[in-house]
XYZ file of C-alpha atoms in Angstrom:
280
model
C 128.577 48.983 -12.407
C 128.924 46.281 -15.162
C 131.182 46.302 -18.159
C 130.992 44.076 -21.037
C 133.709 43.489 -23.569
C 132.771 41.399 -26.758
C 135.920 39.771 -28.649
C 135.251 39.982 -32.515
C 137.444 37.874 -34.940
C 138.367 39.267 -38.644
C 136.776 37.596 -41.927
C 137.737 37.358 -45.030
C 136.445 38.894 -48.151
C 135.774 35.546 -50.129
C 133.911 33.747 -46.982
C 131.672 37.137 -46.113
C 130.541 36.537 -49.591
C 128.307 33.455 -48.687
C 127.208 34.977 -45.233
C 123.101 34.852 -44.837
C 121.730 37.524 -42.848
C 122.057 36.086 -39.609
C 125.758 35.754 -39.975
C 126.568 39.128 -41.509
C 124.801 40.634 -38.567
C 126.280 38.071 -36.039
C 129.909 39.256 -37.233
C 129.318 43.451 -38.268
C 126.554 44.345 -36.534
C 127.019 45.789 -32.844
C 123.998 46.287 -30.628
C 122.826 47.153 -27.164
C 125.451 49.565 -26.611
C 124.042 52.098 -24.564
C 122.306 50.436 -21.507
C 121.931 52.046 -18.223
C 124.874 52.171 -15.781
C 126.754 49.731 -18.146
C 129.937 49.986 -20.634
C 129.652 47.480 -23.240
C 132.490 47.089 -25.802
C 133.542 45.374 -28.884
C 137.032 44.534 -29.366
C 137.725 43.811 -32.955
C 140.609 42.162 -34.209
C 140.495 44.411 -37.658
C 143.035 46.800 -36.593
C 142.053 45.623 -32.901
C 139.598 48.995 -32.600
C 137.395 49.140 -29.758
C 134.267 50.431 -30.039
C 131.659 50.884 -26.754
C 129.248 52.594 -24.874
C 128.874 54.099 -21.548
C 125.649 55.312 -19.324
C 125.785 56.585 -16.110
C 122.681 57.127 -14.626
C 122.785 56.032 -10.840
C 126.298 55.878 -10.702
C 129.950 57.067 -11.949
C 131.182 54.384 -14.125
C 134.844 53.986 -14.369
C 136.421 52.197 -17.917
C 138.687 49.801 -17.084
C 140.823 47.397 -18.618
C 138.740 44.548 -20.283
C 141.012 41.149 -20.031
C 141.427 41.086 -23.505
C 143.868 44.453 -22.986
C 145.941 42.638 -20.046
C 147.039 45.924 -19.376
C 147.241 47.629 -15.725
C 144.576 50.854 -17.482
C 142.426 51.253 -20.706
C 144.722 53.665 -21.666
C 147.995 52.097 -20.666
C 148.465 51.479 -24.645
C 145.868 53.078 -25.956
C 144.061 56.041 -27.143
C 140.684 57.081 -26.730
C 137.950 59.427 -28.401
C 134.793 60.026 -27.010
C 131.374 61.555 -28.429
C 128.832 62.645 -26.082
C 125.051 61.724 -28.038
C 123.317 62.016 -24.999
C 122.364 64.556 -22.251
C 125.381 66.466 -20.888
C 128.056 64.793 -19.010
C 131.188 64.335 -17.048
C 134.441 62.519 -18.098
C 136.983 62.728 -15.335
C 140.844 62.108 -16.348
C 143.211 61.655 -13.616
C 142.124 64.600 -11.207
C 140.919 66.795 -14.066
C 137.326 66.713 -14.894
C 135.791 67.849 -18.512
C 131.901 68.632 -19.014
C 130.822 67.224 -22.531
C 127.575 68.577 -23.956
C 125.705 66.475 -26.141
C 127.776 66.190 -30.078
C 131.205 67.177 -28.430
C 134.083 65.629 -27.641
C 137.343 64.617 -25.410
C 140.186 63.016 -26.792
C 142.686 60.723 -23.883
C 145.411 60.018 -24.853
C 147.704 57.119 -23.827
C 149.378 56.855 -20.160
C 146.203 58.273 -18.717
C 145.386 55.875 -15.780
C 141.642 56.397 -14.976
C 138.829 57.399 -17.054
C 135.381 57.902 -15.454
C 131.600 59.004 -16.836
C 129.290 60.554 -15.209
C 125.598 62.507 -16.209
C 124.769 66.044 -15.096
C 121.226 64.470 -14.616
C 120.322 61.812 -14.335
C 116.910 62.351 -15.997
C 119.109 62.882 -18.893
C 121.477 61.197 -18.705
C 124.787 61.132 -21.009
C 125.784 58.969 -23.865
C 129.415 58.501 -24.042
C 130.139 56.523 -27.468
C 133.894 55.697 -27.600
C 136.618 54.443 -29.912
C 140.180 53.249 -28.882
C 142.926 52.682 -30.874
C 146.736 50.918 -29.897
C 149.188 54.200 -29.360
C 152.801 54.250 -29.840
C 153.295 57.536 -27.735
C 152.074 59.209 -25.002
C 149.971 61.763 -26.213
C 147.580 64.968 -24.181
C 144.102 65.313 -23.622
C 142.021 67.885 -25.171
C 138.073 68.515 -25.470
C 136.610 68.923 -28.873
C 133.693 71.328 -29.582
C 132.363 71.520 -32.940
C 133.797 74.911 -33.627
C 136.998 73.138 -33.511
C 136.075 70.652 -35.861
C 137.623 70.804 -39.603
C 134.173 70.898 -41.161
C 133.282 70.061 -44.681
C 129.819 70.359 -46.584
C 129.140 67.863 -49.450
C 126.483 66.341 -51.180
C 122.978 68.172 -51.947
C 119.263 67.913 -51.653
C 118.712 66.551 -55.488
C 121.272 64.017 -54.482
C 119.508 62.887 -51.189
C 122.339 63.413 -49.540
C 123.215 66.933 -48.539
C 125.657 66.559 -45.129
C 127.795 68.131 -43.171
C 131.062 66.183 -42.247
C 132.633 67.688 -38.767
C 135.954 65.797 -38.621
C 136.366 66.250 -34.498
C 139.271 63.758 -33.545
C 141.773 64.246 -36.291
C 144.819 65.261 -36.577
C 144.411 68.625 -37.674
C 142.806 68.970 -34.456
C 144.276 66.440 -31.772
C 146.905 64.605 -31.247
C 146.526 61.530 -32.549
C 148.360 58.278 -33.335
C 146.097 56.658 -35.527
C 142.914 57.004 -34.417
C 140.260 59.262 -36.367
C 136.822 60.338 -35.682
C 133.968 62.250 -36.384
C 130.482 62.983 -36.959
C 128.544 63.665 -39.850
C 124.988 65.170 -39.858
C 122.479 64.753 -42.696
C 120.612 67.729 -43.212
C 117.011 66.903 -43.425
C 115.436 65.630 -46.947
C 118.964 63.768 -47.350
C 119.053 59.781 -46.177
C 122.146 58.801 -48.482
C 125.579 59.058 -46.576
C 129.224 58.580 -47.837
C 128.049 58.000 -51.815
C 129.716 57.508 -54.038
C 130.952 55.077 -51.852
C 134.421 54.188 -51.203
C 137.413 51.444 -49.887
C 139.996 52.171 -47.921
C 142.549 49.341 -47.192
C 144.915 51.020 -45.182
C 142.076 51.412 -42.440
C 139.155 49.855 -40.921
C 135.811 51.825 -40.089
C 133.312 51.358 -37.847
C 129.973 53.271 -37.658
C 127.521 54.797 -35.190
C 124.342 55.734 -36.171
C 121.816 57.765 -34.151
C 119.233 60.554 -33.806
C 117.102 57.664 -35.693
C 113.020 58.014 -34.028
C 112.235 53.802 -32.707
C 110.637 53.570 -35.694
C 112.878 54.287 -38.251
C 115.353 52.232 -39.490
C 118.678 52.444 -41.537
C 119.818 50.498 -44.450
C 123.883 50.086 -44.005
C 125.714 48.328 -47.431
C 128.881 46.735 -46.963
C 131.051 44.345 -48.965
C 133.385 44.759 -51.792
C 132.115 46.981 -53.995
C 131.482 44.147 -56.624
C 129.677 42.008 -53.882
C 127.851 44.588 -51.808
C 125.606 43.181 -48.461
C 122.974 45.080 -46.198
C 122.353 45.269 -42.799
C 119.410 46.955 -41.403
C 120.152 48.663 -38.331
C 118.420 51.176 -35.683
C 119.224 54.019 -33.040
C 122.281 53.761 -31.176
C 123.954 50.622 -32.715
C 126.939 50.183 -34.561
C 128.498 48.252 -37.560
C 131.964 47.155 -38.080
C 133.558 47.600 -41.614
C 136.658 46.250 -42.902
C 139.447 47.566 -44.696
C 138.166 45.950 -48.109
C 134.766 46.849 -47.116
C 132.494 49.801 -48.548
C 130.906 51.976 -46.017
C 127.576 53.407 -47.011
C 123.502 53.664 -46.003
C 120.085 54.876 -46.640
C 118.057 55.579 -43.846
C 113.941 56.262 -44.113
C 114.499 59.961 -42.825
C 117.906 61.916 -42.323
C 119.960 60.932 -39.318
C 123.828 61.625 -37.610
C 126.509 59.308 -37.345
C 129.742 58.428 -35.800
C 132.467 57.423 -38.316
C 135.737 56.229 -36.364
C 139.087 54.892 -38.033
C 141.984 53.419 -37.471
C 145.198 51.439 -39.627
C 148.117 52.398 -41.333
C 147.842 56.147 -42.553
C 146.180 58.622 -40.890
C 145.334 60.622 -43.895
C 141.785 61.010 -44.081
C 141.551 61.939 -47.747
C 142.995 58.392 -48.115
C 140.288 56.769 -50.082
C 139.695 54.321 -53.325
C 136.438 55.767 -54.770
C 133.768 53.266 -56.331
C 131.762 54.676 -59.263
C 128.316 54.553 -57.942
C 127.657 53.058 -61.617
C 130.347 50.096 -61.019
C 128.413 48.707 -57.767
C 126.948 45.350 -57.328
């Protein structure tokens, strides 16, 4: 078993400005994060989220405590939410153990010593895409379908971006300290997500996009909303957006992804809109 743990520093607004593509991507952009019998992390110091991957194929594959954390356990001050993108799997908490089909989820919450994956089969094996947050309380576990999800439908086919938001790990559902997540599924015709875009600066984001075919490719914008960026990304990798960031992306067919927050308020409806007719 291997895990990796990236440390990511923050930026500021007024330097991200004269990043070139290599050093947006270098900073934002977070890839190879679903690799066989490996959990590979980011730690990023915007709100100090960590975002990750875990697939167990051969073996169980237990998350421990990257150095960064000096804690005893992953959990010992943290939460954790998990989305299963993959075939169905295992997550094991203490003694207890949880089957997650693909597109549902398990929220840990802190004080929860060990945290293992595992894969059904092997010739499908799980994706476990996770999010952690710091946790001021001890808090329960509890396994998310989408049933339980507070589920909203927006947008529409004229508009390219007809989706359906399924807000799993929130909490009206769980809970949570600070951490949100979520899944939203574009229904297909539809490539546009989250527009009119929008700034939130008492939380960071960070995004997961998948159910992308190897050759498509999505088109994530970021910046402040008078100095917007791109990054072009592909299946299975993530992108890191700060609090004064936007968070938006067209894709060259529809797609899913993971949205996961954390920061000051836990109010999801917390948003600055942008006027799509304002952006830069």
């Amino acid at each position: 078993m291997k895990i990796n743990c990236e440390v990511r520093y923050p930026s500021h607004q007024d330097d991200a400005k004269h990043y070139d593509t290599e050093t947006l991507r270098k900073h934002y952009l977070v890839q190879n994060i679903m690799v066989p019998d490996e959990i590979n992390m980011v730690y990023s110091m915007f709100d100090r989220i960590i975002a990750g991957g875990a697939v167990p194929v051969e073996e169980e594959l237990e998350l421990k405590a990257p150095d960064i954390l000096r804690a005893e356990f992953f959990t010992q001050r943290r939460e954790l939410g998990i989305i299963n993108v993959g075939g169905t799997g295992m997550v094991k908490v203490g003694d207890e153990e949880y089957t997650i089909p693909y597109k549902e989820a398990i929220y840990i919450g802190r004080g929860n010593r060990k945290v293992t994956f595992s894969s059904v089969d092997k010739e499908h094996p799980a994706h476990f895409y996770f999010n952690s947050a710091l946790a001021h309380r001890e808090t329960a576990v509890k396994q998310v379908s989408k049933k339980d999800a507070v589920v909203m439908h927006l947008g529409s086919l004229e508009e390219s971006n007809e989706r359906t938001i399924n807000r799993l790990l929130v909490k009206e559902v769980v809970p949570c300290c600070q951490l949100q997540m979520g899944m939203t599924e574009l229904a297909p015709g539809s490539t546009w997500n989250t527009m009119p875009a929008h700034t939130h600066d008492r939380r960071m984001e960070v995004y997961f996009y998948f159910q992308l075919p190897e050759d498509a490719a999505v088109c994530h914008f970021m910046g402040q909303p008078q100095e917007t960026r791109h990054i072009w990304m592909h299946n299975e990798e993530a992108v890191i957006s700060p609090q004064w960031s936007i968070h938006s992306a067209c894709a060259t067919r529809n797609y899913t992804f993971i949205w996961g927050m954390c920061g000051e308020n836990d109010d999801y409806n917390d948003m600055d809109w942008c006027a799509t007719t304002d952006l830069k």
